[in-house]
PDB file of C-alpha atoms in Angstrom:
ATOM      1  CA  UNK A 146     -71.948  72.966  27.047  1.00  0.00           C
ATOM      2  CA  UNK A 147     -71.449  70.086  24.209  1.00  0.00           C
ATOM      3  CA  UNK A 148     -72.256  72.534  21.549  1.00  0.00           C
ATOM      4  CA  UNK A 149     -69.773  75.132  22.824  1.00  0.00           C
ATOM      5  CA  UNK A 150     -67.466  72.543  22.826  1.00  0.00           C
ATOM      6  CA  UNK A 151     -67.885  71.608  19.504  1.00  0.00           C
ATOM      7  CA  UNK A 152     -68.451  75.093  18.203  1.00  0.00           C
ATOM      8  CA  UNK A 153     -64.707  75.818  19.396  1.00  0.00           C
ATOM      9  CA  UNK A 154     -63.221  72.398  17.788  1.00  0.00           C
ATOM     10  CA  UNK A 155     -64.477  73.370  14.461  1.00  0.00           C
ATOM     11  CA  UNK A 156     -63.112  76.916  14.662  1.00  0.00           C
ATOM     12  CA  UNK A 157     -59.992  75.714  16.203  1.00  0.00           C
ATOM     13  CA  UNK A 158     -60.099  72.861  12.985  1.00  0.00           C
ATOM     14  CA  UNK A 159     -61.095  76.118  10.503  1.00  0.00           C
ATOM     15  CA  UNK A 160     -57.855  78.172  12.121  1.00  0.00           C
ATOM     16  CA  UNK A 161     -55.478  74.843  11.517  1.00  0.00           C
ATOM     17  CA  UNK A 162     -56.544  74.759   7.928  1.00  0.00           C
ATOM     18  CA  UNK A 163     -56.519  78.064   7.293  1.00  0.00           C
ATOM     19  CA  UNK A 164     -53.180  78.020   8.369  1.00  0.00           C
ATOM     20  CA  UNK A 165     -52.438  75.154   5.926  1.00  0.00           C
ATOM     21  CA  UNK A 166     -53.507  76.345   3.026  1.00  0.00           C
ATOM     22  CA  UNK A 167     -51.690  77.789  -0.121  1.00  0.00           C
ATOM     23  CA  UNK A 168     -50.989  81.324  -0.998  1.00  0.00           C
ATOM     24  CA  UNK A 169     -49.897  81.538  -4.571  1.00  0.00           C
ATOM     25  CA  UNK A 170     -45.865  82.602  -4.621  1.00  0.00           C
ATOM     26  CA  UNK A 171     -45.983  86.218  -7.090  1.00  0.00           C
ATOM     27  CA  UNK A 172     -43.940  86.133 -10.173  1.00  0.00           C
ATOM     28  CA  UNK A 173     -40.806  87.557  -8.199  1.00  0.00           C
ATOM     29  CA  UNK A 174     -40.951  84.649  -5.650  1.00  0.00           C
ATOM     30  CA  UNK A 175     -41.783  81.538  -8.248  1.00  0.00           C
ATOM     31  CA  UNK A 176     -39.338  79.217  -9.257  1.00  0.00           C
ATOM     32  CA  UNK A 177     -38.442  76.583 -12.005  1.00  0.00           C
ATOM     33  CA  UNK A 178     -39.064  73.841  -9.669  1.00  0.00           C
ATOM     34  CA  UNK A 179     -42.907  72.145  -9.334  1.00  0.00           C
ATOM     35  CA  UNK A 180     -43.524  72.298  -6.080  1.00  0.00           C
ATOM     36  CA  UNK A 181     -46.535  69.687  -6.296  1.00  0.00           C
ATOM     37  CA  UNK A 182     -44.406  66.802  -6.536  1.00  0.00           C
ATOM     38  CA  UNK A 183     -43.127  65.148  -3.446  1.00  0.00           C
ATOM     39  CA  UNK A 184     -40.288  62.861  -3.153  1.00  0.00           C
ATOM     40  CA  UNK A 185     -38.624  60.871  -0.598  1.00  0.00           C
ATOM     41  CA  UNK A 186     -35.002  62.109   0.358  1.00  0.00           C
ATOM     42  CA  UNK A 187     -33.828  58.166  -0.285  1.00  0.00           C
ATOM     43  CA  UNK A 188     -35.571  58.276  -3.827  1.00  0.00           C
ATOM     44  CA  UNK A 189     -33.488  61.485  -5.145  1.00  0.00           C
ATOM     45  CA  UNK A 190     -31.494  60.835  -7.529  1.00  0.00           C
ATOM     46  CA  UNK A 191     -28.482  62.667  -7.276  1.00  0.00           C
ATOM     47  CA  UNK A 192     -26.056  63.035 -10.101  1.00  0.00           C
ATOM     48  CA  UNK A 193     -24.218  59.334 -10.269  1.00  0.00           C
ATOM     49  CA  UNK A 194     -20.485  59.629 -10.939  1.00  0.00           C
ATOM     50  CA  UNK A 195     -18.659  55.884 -12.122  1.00  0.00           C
ATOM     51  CA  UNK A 196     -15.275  55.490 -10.551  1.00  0.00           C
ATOM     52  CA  UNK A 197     -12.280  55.720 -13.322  1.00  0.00           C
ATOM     53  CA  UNK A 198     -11.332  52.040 -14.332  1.00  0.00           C
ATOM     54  CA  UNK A 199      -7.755  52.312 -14.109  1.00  0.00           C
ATOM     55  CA  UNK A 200      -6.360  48.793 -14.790  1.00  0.00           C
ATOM     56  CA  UNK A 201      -8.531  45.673 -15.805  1.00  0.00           C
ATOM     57  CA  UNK A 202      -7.820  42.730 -13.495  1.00  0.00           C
ATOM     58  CA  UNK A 203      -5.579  39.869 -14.572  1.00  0.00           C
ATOM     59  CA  UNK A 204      -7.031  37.334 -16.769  1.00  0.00           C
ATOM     60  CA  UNK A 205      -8.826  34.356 -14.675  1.00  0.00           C
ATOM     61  CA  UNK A 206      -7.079  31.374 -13.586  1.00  0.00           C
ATOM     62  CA  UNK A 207      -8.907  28.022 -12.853  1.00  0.00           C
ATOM     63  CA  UNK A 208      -7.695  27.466  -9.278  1.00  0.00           C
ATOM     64  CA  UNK A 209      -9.494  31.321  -8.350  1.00  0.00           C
ATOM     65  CA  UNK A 210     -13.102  30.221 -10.225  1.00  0.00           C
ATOM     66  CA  UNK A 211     -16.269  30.472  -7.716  1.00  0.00           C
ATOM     67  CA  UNK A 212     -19.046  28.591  -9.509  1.00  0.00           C
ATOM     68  CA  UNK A 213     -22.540  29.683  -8.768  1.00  0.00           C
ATOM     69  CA  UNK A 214     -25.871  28.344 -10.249  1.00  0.00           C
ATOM     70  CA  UNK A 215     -28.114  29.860 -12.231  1.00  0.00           C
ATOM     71  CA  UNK A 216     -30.865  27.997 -13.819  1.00  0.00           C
ATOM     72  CA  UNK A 217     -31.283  24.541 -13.415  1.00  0.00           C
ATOM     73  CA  UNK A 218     -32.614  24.431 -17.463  1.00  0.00           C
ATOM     74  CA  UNK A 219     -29.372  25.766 -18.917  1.00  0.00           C
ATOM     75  CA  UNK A 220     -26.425  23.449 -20.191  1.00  0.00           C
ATOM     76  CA  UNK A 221     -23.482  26.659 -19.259  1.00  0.00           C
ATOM     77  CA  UNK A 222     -21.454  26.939 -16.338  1.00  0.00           C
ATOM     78  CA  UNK A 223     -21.126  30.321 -14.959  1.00  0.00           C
ATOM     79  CA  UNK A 224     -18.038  31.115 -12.382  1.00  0.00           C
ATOM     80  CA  UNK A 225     -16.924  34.468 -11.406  1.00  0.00           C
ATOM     81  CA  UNK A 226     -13.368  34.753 -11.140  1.00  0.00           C
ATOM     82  CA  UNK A 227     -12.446  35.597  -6.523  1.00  0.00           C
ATOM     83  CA  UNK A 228      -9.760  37.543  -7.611  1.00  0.00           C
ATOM     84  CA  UNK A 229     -11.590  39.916  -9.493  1.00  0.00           C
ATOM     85  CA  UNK A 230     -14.359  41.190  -7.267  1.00  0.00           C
ATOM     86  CA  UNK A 231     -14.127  44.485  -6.462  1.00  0.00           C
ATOM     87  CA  UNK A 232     -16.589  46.438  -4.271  1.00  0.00           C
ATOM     88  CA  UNK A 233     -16.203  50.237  -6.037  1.00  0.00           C
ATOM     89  CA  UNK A 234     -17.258  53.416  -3.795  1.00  0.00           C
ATOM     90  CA  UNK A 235     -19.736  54.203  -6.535  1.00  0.00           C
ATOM     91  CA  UNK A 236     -22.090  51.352  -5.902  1.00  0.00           C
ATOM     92  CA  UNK A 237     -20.663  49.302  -8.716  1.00  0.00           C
ATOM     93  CA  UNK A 238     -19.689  45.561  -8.291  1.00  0.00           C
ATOM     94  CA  UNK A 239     -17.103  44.750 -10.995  1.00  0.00           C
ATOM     95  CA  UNK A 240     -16.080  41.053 -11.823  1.00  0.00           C
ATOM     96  CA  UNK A 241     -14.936  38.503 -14.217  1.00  0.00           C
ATOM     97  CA  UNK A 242     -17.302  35.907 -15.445  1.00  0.00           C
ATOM     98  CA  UNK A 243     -16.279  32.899 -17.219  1.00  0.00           C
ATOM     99  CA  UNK A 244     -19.105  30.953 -18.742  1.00  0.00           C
ATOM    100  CA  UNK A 245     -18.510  27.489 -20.033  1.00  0.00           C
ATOM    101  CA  UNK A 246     -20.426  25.267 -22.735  1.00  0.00           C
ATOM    102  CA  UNK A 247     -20.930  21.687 -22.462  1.00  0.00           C
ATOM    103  CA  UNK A 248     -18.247  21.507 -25.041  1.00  0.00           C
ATOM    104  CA  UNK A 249     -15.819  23.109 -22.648  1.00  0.00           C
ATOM    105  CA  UNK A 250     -16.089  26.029 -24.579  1.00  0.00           C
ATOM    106  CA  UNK A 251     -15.373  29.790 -22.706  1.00  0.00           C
ATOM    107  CA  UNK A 252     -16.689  32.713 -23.012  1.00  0.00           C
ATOM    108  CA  UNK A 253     -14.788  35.208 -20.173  1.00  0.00           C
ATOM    109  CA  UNK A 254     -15.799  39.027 -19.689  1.00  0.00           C
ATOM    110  CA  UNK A 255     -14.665  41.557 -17.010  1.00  0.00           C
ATOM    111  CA  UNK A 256     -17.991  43.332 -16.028  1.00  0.00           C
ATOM    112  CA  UNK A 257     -20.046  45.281 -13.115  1.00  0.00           C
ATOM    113  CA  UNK A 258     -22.778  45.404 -11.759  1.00  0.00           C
ATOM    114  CA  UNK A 259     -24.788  48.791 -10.287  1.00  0.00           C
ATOM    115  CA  UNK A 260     -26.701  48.026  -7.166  1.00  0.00           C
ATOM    116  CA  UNK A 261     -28.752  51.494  -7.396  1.00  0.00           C
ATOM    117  CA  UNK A 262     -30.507  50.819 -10.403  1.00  0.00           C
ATOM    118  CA  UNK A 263     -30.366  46.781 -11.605  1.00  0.00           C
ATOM    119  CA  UNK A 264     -28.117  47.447 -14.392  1.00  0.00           C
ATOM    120  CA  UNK A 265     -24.796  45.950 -16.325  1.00  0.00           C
ATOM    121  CA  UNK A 266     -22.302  46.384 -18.075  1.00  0.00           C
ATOM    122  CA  UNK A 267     -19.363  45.132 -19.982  1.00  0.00           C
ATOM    123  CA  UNK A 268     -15.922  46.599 -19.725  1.00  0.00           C
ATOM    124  CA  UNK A 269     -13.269  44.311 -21.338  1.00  0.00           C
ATOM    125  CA  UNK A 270     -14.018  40.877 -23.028  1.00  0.00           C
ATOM    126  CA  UNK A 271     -11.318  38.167 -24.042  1.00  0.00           C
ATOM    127  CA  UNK A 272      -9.145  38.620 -27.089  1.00  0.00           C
ATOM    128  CA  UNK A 273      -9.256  36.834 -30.118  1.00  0.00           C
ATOM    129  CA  UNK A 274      -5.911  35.398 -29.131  1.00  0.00           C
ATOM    130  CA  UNK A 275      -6.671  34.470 -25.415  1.00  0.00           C
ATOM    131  CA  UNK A 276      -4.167  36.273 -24.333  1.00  0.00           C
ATOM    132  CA  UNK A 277      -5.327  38.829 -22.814  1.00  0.00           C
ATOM    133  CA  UNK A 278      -8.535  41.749 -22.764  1.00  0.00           C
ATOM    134  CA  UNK A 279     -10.156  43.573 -25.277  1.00  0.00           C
ATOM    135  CA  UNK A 280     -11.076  47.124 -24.369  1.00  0.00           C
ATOM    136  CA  UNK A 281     -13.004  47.226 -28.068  1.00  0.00           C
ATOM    137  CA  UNK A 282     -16.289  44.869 -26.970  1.00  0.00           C
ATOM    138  CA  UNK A 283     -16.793  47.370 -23.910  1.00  0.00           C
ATOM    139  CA  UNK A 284     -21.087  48.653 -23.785  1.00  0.00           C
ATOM    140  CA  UNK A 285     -22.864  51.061 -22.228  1.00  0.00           C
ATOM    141  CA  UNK A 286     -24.688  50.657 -18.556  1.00  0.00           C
ATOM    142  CA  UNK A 287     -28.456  48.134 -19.318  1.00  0.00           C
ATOM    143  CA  UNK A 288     -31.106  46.925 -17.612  1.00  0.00           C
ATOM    144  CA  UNK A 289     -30.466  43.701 -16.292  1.00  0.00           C
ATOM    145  CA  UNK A 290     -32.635  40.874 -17.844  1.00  0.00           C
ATOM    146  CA  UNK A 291     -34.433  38.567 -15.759  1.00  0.00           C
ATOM    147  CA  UNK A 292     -36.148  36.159 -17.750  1.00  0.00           C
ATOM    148  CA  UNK A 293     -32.876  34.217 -19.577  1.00  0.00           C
ATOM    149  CA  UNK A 294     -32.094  31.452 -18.885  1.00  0.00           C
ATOM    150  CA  UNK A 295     -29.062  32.730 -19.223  1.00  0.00           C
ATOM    151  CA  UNK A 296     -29.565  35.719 -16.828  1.00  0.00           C
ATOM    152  CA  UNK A 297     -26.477  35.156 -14.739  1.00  0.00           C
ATOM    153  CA  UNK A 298     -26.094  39.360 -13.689  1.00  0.00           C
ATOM    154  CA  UNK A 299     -29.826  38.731 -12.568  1.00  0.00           C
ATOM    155  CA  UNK A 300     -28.525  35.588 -10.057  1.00  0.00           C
ATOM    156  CA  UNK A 301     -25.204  37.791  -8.839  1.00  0.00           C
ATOM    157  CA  UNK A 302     -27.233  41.049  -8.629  1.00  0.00           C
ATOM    158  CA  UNK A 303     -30.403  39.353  -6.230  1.00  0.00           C
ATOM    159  CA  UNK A 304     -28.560  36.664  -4.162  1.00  0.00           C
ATOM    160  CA  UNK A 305     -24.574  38.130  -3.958  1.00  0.00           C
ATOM    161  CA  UNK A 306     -23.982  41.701  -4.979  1.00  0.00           C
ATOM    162  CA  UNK A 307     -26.407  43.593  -3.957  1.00  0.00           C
ATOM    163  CA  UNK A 308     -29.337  44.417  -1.484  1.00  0.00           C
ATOM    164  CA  UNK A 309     -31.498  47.549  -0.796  1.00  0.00           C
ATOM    165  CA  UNK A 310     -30.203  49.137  -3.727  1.00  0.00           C
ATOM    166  CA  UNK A 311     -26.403  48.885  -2.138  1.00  0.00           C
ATOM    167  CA  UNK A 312     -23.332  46.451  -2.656  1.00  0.00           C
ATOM    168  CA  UNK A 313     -24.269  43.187  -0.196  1.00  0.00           C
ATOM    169  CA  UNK A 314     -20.966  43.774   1.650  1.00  0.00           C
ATOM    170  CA  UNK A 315     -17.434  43.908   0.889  1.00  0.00           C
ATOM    171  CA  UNK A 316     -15.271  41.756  -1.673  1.00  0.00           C
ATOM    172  CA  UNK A 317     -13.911  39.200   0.955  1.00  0.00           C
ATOM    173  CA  UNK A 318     -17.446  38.277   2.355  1.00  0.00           C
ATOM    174  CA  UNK A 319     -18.948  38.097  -1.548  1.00  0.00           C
ATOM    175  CA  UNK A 320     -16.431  35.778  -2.427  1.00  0.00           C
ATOM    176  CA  UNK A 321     -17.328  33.776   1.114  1.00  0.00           C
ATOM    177  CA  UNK A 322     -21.174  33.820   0.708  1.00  0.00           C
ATOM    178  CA  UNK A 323     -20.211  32.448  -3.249  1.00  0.00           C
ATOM    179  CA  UNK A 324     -18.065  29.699  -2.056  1.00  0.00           C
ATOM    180  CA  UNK A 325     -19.810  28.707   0.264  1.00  0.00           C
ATOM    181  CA  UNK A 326     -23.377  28.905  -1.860  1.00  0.00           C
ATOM    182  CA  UNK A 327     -24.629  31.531   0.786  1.00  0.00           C
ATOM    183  CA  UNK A 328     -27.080  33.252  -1.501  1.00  0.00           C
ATOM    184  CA  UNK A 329     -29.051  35.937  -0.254  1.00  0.00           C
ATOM    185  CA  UNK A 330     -32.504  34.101   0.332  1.00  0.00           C
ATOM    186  CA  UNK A 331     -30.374  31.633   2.079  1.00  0.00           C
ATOM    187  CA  UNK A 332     -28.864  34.256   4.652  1.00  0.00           C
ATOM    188  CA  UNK A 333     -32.863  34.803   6.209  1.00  0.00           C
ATOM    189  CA  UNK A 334     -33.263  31.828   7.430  1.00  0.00           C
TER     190      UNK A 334
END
């Protein structure tokens, strides 16, 4: 009885994989695509489309400035402008950072941010005459660096802007978690 029993699990295992296995597609049923590589339905990348920057925001004014640290061994100042966040439908955080030197010197940029794939980039920076944006300075999407002291789109991308690959939530509540130093690592406990 315990053999026929495990004579008919093996053929029943036998009939299973037989079932499983692979029968070549003929030359008039291949295609392009290599069907030996498996991915996730959350890991496809589907053709990315930035949203049209119509307008850069007004330049930064002191009263609207949201400081936020970023290393405790660098001498700048970093502050993103409240005003200026803006949560875009194509995953992009955009913003205006202001970073100050000891000397009280600025250096102000309009930027964003894409959650899907940790990168920057620069869209406007101050004009020579501080009176408004230069188009001119504008770069192409980068990794984001982590290592700089300096590394401020690291700080905003892991503990404001984004999580799970996705903007954090909307502008108002960004500007809330940076005012009120309600950084991301913060928010578990």
């Amino acid at each position: 009885m315990k053999a026929t029993t495990l004579a008919m699990a093996a053929l029943a295992a036998c009939a299973v994989l037989a079932g499983c296995s692979h029968t070549p597609k003929s030359h008039t049923e291949a295609s392009d695509k290599d069907e030996s590589t498996f991915t996730y339905l959350l890991e496809r990348q589907s053709k990315w489309t930035e949203n049209k920057l119509d307008a850069l925001p007004p330049l930064p004014q002191s009263a609207n400035l949201l400081p936020f640290e970023v290393s405790q061994n660098t001498p700048l100042r970093f502050a993103v402008d409240a005003k200026s966040i803006d949560v875009g439908s194509d995953g992009v955080v955009r913003y205006t950072i202001v970073v100050t030197s000891p000397s009280g010197a600025q250096n102000i940029n309009y930027e964003g941010i894409r959650c899907d794939n940790y990168e920057w980039r620069q869209y406007a920076g101050l004009n020579a005459d501080h009176n408004g944006w230069d188009s001119s300075v504008a770069t192409r999407w980068r990794r984001i660096e982590n290592g700089d002291l300096n590394a401020y789109q690291a700080t905003l991308y892991k503990d404001y802007f984004c999580a799970n690959k996705l903007p954090a939530a909307s502008a108002k509540t960004i500007v809330n978690n940076i005012r009120y130093g309600r950084t991301a690592a913060s928010l578990i406990h």
